[in-house]
Coordinates of C-alpha atoms and ligand atoms in Angstrom, one line a residue:
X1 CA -46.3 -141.0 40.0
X2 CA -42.3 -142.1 39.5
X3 CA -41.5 -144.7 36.4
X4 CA -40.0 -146.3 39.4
X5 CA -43.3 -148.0 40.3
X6 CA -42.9 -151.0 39.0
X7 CA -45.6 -153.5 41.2
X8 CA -47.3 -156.3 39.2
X9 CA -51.2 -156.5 40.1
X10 CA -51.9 -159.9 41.6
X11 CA -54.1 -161.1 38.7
X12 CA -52.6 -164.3 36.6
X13 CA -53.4 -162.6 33.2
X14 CA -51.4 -158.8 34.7
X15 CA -48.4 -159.8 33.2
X16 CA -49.9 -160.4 29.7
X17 CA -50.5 -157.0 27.7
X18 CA -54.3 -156.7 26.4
X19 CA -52.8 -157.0 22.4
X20 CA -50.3 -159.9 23.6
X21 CA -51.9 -162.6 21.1
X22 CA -50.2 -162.4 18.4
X23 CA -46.1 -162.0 20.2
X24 CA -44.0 -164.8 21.0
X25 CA -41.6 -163.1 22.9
X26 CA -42.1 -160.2 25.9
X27 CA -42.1 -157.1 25.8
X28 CA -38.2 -155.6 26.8
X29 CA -38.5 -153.9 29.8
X30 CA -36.4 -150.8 28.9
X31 CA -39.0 -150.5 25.9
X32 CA -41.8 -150.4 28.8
X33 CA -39.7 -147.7 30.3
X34 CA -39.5 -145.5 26.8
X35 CA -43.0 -146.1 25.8
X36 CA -45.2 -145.6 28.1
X37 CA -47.3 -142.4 29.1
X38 CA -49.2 -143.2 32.9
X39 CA -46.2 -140.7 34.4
X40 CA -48.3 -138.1 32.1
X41 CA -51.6 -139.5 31.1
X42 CA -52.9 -140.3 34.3
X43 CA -54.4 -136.9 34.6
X44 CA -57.1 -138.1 31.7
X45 CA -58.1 -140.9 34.5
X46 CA -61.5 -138.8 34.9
X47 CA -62.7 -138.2 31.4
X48 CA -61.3 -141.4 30.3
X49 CA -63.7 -143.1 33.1
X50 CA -66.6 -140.7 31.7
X51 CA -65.9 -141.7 28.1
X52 CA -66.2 -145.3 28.8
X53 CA -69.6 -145.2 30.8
X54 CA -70.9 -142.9 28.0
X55 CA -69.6 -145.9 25.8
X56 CA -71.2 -148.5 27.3
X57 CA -74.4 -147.1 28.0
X58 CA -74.5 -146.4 23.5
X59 CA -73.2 -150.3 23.6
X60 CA -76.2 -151.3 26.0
X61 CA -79.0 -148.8 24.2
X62 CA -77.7 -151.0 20.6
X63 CA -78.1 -154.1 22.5
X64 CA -74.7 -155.5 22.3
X65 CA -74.4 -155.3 26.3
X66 CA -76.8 -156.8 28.0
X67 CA -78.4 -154.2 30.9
X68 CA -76.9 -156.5 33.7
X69 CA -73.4 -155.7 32.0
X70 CA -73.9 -152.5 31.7
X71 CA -74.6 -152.0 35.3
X72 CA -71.8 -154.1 36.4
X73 CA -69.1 -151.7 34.2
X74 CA -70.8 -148.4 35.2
X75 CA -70.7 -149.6 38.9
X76 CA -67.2 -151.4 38.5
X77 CA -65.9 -147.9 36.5
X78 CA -67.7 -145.6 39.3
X79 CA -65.5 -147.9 42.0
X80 CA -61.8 -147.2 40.1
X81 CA -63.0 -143.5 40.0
X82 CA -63.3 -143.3 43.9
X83 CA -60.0 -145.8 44.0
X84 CA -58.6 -142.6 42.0
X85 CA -59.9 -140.0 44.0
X86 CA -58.6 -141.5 47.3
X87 CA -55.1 -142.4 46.1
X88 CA -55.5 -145.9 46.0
X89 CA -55.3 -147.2 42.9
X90 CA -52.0 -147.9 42.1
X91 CA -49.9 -147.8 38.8
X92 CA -47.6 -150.2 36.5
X93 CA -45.4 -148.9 34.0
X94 CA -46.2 -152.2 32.1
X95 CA -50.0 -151.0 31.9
X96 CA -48.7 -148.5 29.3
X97 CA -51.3 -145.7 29.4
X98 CA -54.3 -144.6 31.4
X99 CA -56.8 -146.7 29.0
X100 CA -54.4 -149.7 29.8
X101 CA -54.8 -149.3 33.7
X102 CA -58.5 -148.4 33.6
X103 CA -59.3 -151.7 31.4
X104 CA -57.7 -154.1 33.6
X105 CA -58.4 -152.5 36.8
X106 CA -62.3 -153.5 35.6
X107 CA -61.7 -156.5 34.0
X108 CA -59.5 -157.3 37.7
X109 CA -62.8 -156.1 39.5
X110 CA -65.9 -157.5 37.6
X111 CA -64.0 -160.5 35.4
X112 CA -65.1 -161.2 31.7
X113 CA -67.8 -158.7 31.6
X114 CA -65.4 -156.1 31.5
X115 CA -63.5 -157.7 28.4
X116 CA -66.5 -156.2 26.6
X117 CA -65.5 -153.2 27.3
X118 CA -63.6 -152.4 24.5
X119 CA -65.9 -153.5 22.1
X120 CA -66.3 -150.9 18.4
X121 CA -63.7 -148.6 19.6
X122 CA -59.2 -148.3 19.7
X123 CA -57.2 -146.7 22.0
X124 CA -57.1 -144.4 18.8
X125 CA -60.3 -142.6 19.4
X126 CA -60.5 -143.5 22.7
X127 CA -57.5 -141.3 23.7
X128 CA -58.9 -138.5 20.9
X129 CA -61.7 -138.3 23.1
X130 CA -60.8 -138.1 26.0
X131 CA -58.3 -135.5 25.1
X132 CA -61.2 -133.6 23.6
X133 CA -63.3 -133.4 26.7
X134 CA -60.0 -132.6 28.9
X135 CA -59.4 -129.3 26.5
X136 CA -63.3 -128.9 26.5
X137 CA -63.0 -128.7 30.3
X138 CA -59.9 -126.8 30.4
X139 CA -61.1 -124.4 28.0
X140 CA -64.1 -123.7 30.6
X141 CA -61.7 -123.1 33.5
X142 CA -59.5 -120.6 31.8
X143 CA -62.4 -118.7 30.4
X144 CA -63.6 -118.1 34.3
X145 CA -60.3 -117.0 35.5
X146 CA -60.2 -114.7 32.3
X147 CA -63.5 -113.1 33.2
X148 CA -62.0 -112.7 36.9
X149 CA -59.1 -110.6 35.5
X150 CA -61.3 -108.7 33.4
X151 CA -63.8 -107.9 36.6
X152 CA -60.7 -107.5 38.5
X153 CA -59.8 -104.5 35.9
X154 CA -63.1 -103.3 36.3
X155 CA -62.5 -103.1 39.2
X156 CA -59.4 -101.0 39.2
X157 CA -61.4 -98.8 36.8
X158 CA -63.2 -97.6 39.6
X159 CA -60.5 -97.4 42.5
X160 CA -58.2 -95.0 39.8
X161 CA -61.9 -93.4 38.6
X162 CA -59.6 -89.9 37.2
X163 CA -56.0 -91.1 37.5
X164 CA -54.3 -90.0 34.6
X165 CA -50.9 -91.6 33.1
X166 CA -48.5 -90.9 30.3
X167 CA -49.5 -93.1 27.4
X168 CA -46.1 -94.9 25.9
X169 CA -44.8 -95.2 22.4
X170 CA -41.6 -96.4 21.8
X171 CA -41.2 -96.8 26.1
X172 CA -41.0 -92.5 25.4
X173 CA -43.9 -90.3 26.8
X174 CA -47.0 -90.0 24.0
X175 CA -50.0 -89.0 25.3
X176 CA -52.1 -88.1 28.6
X177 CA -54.4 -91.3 29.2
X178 CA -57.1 -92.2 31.9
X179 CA -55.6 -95.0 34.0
X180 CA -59.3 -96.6 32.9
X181 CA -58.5 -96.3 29.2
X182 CA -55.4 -98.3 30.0
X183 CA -57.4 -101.0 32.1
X184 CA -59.6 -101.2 29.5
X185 CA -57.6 -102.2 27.3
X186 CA -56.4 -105.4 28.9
X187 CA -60.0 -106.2 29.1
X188 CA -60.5 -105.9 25.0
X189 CA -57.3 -108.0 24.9
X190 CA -58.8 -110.7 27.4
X191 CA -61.9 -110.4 25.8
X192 CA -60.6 -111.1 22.3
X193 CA -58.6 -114.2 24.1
X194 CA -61.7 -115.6 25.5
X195 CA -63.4 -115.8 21.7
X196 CA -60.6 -117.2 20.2
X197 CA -61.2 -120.1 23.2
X198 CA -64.8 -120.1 22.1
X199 CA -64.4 -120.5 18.6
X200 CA -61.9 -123.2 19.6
X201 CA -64.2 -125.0 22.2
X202 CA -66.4 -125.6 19.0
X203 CA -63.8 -127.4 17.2
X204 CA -62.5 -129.6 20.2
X205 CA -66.5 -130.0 21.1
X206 CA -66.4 -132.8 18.4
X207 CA -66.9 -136.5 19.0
X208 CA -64.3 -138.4 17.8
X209 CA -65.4 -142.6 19.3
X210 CA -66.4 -144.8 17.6
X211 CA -64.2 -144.4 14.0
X212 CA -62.1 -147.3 15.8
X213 CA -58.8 -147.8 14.6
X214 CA -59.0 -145.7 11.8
X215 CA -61.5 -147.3 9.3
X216 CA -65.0 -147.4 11.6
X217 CA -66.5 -150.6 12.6
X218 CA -68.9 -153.6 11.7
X219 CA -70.5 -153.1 15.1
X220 CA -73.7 -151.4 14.6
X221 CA -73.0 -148.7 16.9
X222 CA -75.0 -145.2 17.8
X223 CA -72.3 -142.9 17.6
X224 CA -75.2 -140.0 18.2
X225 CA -75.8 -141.2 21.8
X226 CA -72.6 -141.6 22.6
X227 CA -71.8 -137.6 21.5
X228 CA -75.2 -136.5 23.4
X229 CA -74.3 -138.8 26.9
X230 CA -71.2 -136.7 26.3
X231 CA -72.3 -133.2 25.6
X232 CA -70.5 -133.0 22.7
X233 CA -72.0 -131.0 19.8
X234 CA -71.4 -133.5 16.8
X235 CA -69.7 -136.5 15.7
X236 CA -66.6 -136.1 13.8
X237 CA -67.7 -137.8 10.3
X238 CA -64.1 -138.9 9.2
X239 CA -62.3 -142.1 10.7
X240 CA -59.2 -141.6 9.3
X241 CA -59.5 -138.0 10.0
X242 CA -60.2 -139.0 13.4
X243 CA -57.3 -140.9 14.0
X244 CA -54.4 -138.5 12.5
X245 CA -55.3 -135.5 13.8
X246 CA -54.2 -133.4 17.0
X247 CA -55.5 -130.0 14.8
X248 CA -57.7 -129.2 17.9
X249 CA -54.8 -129.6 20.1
X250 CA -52.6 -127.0 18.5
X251 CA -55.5 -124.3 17.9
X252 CA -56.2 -124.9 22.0
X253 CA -52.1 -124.1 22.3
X254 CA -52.5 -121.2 20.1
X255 CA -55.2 -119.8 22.2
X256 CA -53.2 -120.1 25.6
X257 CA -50.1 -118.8 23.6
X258 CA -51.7 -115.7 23.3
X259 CA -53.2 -115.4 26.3
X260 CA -49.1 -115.8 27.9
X261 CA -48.5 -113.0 25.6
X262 CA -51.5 -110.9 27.2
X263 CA -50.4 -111.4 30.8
X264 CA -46.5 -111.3 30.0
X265 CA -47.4 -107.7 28.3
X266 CA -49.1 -107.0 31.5
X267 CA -46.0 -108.1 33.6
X268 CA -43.5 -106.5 31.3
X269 CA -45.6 -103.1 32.2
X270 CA -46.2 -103.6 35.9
X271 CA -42.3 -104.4 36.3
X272 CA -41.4 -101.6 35.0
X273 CA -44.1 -98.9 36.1
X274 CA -42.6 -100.6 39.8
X275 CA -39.3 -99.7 39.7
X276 CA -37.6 -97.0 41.6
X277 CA -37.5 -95.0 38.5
X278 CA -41.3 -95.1 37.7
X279 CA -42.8 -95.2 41.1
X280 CA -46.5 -95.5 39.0
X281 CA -47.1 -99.2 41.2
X282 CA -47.2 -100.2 44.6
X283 CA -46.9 -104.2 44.2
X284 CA -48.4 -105.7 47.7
X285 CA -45.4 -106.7 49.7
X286 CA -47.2 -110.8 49.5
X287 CA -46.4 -110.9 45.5
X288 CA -42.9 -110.0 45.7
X289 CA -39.8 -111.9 46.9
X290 CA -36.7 -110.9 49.2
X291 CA -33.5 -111.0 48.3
X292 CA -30.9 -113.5 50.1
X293 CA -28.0 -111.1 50.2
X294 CA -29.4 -107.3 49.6
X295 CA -31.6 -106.8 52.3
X296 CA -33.6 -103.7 50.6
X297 CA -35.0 -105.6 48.0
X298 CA -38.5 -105.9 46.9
X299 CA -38.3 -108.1 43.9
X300 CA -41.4 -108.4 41.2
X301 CA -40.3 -112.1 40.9
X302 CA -44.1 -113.2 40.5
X303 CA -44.8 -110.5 37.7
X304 CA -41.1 -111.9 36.6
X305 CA -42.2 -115.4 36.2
X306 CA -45.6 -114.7 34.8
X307 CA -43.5 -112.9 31.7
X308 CA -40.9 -116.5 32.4
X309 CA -43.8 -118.7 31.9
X310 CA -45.1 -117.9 28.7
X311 CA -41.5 -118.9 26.7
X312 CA -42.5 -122.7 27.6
X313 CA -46.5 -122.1 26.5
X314 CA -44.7 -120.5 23.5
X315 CA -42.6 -123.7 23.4
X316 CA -45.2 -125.9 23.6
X317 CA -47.0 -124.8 21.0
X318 CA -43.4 -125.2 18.7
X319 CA -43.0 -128.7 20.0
X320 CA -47.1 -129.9 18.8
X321 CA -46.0 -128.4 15.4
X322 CA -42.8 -130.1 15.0
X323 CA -44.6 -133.2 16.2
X324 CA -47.2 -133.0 13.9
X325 CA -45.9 -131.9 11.2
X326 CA -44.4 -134.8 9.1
X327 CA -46.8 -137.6 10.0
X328 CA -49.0 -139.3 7.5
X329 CA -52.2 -140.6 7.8
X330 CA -53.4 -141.9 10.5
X331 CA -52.9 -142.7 14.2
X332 CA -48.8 -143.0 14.9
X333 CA -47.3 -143.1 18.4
X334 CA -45.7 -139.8 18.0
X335 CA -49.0 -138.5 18.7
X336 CA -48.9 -139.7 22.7
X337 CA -46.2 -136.8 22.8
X338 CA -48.9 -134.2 22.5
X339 CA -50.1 -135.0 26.3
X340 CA -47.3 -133.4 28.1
X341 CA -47.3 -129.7 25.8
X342 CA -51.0 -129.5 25.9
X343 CA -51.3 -130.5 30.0
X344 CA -48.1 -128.3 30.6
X345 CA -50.0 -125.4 28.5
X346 CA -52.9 -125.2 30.8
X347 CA -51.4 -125.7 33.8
X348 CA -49.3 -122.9 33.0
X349 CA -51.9 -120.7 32.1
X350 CA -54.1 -121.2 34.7
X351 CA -51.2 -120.9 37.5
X352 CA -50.6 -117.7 35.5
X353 CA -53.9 -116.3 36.1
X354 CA -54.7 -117.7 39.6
X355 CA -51.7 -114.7 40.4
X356 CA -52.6 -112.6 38.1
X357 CA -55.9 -111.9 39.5
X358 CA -54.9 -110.8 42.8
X359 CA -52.1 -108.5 41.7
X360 CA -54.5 -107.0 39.6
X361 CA -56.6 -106.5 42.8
X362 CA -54.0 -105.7 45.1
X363 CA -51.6 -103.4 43.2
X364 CA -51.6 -99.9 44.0
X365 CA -50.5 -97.0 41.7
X366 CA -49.1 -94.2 43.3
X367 CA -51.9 -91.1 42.3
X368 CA -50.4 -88.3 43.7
X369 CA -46.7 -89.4 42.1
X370 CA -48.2 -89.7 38.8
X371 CA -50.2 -86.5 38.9
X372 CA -46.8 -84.8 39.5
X373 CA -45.1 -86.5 36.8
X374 CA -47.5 -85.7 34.4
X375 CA -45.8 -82.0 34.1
X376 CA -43.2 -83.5 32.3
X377 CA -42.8 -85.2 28.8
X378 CA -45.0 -82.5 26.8
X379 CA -47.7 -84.7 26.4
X380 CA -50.0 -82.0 25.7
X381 CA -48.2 -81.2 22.2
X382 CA -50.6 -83.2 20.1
X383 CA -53.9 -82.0 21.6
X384 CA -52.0 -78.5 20.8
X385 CA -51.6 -79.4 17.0
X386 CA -55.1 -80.4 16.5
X387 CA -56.1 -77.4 18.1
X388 CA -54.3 -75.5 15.1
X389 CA -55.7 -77.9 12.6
X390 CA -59.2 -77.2 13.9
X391 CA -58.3 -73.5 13.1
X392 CA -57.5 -74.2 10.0
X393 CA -53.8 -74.7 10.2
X394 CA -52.4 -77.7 7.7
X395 CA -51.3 -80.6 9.7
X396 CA -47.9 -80.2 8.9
X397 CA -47.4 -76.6 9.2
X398 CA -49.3 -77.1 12.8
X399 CA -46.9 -80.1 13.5
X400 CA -43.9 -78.0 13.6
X401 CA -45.0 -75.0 15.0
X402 CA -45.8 -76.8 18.2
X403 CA -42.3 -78.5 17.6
X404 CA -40.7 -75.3 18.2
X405 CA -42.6 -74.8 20.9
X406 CA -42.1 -77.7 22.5
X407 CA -38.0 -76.8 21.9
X408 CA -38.5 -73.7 23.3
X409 CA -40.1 -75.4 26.8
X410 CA -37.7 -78.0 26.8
X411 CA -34.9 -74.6 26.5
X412 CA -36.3 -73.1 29.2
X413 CA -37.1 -76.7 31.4
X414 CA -40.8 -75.3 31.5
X415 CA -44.5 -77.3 30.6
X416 CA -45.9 -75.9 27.7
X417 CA -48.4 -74.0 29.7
X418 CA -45.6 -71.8 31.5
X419 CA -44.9 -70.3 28.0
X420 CA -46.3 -67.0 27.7
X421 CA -48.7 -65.8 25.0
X422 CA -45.9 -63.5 23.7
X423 CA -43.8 -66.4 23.3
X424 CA -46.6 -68.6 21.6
X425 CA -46.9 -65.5 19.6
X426 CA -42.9 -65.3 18.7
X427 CA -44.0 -68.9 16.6
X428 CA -47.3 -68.5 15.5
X429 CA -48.9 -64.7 15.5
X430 CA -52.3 -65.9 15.4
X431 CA -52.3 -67.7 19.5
X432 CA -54.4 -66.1 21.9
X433 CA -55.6 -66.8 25.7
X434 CA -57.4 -69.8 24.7
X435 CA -54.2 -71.5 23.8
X436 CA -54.2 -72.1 27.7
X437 CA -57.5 -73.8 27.9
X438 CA -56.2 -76.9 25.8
X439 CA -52.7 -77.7 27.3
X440 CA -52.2 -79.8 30.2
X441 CA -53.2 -82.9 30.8
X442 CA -56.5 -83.0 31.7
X443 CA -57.5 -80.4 29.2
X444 CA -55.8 -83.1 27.0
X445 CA -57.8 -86.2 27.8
X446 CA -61.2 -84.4 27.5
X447 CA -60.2 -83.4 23.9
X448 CA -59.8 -87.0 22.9
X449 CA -63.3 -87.2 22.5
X450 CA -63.5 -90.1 19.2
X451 CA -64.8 -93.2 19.5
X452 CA -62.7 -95.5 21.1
X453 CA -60.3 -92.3 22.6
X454 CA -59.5 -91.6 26.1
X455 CA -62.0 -88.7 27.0
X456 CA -64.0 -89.1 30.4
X457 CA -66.9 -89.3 28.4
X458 CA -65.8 -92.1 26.0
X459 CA -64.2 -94.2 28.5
X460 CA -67.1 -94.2 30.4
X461 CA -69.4 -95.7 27.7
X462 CA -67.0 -98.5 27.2
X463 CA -66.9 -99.1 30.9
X464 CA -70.5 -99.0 31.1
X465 CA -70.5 -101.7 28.0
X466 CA -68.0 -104.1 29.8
X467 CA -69.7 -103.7 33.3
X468 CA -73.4 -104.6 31.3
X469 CA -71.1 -107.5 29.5
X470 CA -69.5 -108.9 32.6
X471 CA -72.7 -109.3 34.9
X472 CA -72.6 -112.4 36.1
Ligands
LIG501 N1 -51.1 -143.8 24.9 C1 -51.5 -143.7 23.5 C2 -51.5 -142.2 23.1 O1 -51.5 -141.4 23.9 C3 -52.9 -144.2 23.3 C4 -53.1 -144.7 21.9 C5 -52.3 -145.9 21.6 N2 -52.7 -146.5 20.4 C6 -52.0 -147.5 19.9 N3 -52.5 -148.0 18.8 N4 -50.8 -147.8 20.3 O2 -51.5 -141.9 21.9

């Protein structure tokens, strides 16, 4: 939809706007331009529709609409859905906002009945609403492609069942992983991601129509029906509270900010465990792009733009603060700039993950590279320490004696386990043979046997728990 579209409907009143009474002179058509929000809001065309049957229906069951106008709004609302849906209803700049354009594309179809429409409610709650159920909605779709990530890592747990990695700290070599133990942790980060939604979903899940304007209405409406024709949970109990706040908005922000941080972790990792210098990935050749003047290149650009895209959900969230910030009480038209954050948010997020997924799926890490590698970077020195501590060695007095042991590999460009037991010996007198049954890396791993460690053993009960959890 351009602001360009600028065609008038044929209807004598079209020109008029819907709160027109009380001007004398038209709006100015550059203020059209600035003001209004169809170029954005359009995409509430569906819940708005939904919020307005629901609406209707509560007027109908009070007995302000009569059944006969009931089923002429329902039918005449069900119509401009379809006229949606096909791309034929068409747009006016001087309509002003989605509620605008839904209104008098009924009140164009079935005539005075659907003046009624807008009967005991404002644009004010109206547009509260319908953002509500959007985020509801949206909320729901992220949450699926979270749990596909998460199976996809599952997944992964299976197809690298033994690989072990280096752990990082500081980007240096730490400590001998499983590849599960890593893939498992993305799924605690998801996981945690997809409560933070759900604790979120509660507080958008909240009817806000009906508080009108901002002080309720004389109409003696059911506010209950509306809320359960809506699925919504409960009816927000504050008017004024209704029509200020966008607090649901920014917690929904929060949530997807965090969930850009998740997956831009993830790409930050994968870029550079796929560089020449790693080797650990295999990305598949349909994620990456070419480049137009080095023709060797196999560039991470997807993974590159998934760690891009999270600045602007970052963003976002900045701009719904900012906006929010220094407004008083209650509805003020800053508030219509909270559409484009919020819609750009989730779009962003779920674009994020409909890639994510299959890279997750398709990436392959190079076992037999990584098994080599994993000679290197004395990652066996701490699993050597608590050895000596488990003999009875202070922690500190252990920590240095494998230091110097780890010096004297690194002297003579040798693992830990080349040393001999004369040379363990030259540090510490009291080594013998079974010094060699703890170091390397899979004698590593199996040590790390504490709850929430890396040992086989351990990482297999949390898989189990996250297979058990993820059953669909
Ligand atoms: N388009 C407006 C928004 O998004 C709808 C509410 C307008 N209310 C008003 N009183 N002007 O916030």
């Amino acid at each position: 939809m351009s602001k360009k579209s600028t065609k008038q409907n044929d209807n004598d009143n079209d020109n008029k706007k819907a709160w027109s009474g009380v001007f004398t002179e038209s709006m100015d058509r550059r203020v059209e331009l600035f003001t209004e929000s169809i170029t954005f809001d359009y995409r509430l065309y569906e819940v708005d529709i939904r919020v307005s049957i629901a609406h209707a229906r509560m007027l109908c069951d009070v007995g302000i609409l009569s059944k006969a106008e009931f089923n002429a709004i329902e039918k005449g609302l069900r119509e401009i859905k379809a006229s949606f849906k096909s791309g034929k209803f068409e747009f006016h700049i001087d309509l002003e906002d989605i509620h605008m354009h839904i209104e008098r594309a009924l009140i164009n179809k079935i005539g005075d009945v659907g003046r009624k429409l807008h009967t005991a409610r404002s644009r004010n709650d109206q547009v509260a609403t319908d953002l509500r159920l959007w985020i509801r909605e949206s909320i729901d779709a992220v949450d699926s492609a979270l749990v596909e990530l998460q199976q996809a890592f599952i997944a992964r747990c299976e197809s690298d069942a033994g690989v072990i990695l280096p752990a990082y700290t500081h980007t240096r070599r730490a400590q001998p992983v499983l590849a599960a133990h890593v893939w498992l942790a993305y799924c605690e980060k998801f996981e945690r991601d997809r409560e933070r939604l759900r604790e979120c979903r509660k507080r958008v899940n909240v009817l806000s129509l009906g508080t009108a304007a901002a002080a309720g209405t004389s109409i003696p409406i059911d506010r209950n029906k509306t809320a359960e024709y809506l699925k919504f949970d409960s009816v927000a109990a504050n008017s004024i509270d209704v029509s200020s706040d966008r607090d649901f908005v920014l917690d929904a922000a929060f949530c997807l900010v965090q969930i850009a941080i998740h997956t831009s972790t993830l790409a930050e990792e994968w870029i550079l465990w796929s560089t020449a210098e790693f080797n650990f990935i295999k990305l598949p050749q349909s994620f990456c792009t070419g480049s137009s003047i080095m023709p060797q290149k196999l560039n991470p650009d997807t993974l590159e733009l998934i760690r891009g895209k999270s600045a602007r959900v970052i963003g976002n969230l900045q701009t719904l603060c900012v906006l929010t910030k220094g407004l008083p009480l209650a509805y003020n038209r800053d508030l219509q700039e909270d559409k484009q954050p919020i819609f750009d948010s989730f779009e962003t997020i779920r674009s994020i993950l409909m890639v994510a997924v299959p890279l997750v799926e398709k990436a392959e890490l190079n076992h037999e590279l990584i098994k080599k590698q994993l000679n290197y970077g004395y990652t066996d020195a701490t699993t050597l320490m608590e050895f000596l501590i488990l003999q009875g060695v202070p922690q500190r007095t252990a920590h240095e004696i494998v230091g110097k042991l780890v010096r004297m590999a690194m002297d003579l460009s040798e693992p830990l386990s080349n040393l001999s037991l004369k040379q363990f010996r030259s540090v510490y007198e009291n080594f013998d043979n079974d010094v060699y049954k703890i170091l390397g890396a899979e004698s590593a791993i199996s040590a790390m046997k504490s709850y929430g460690g890396t040992s086989p053993e351990q990482v297999d009960l949390q898989l189990q728990r996250w297979k058990k959890k993820l059953r669909r």
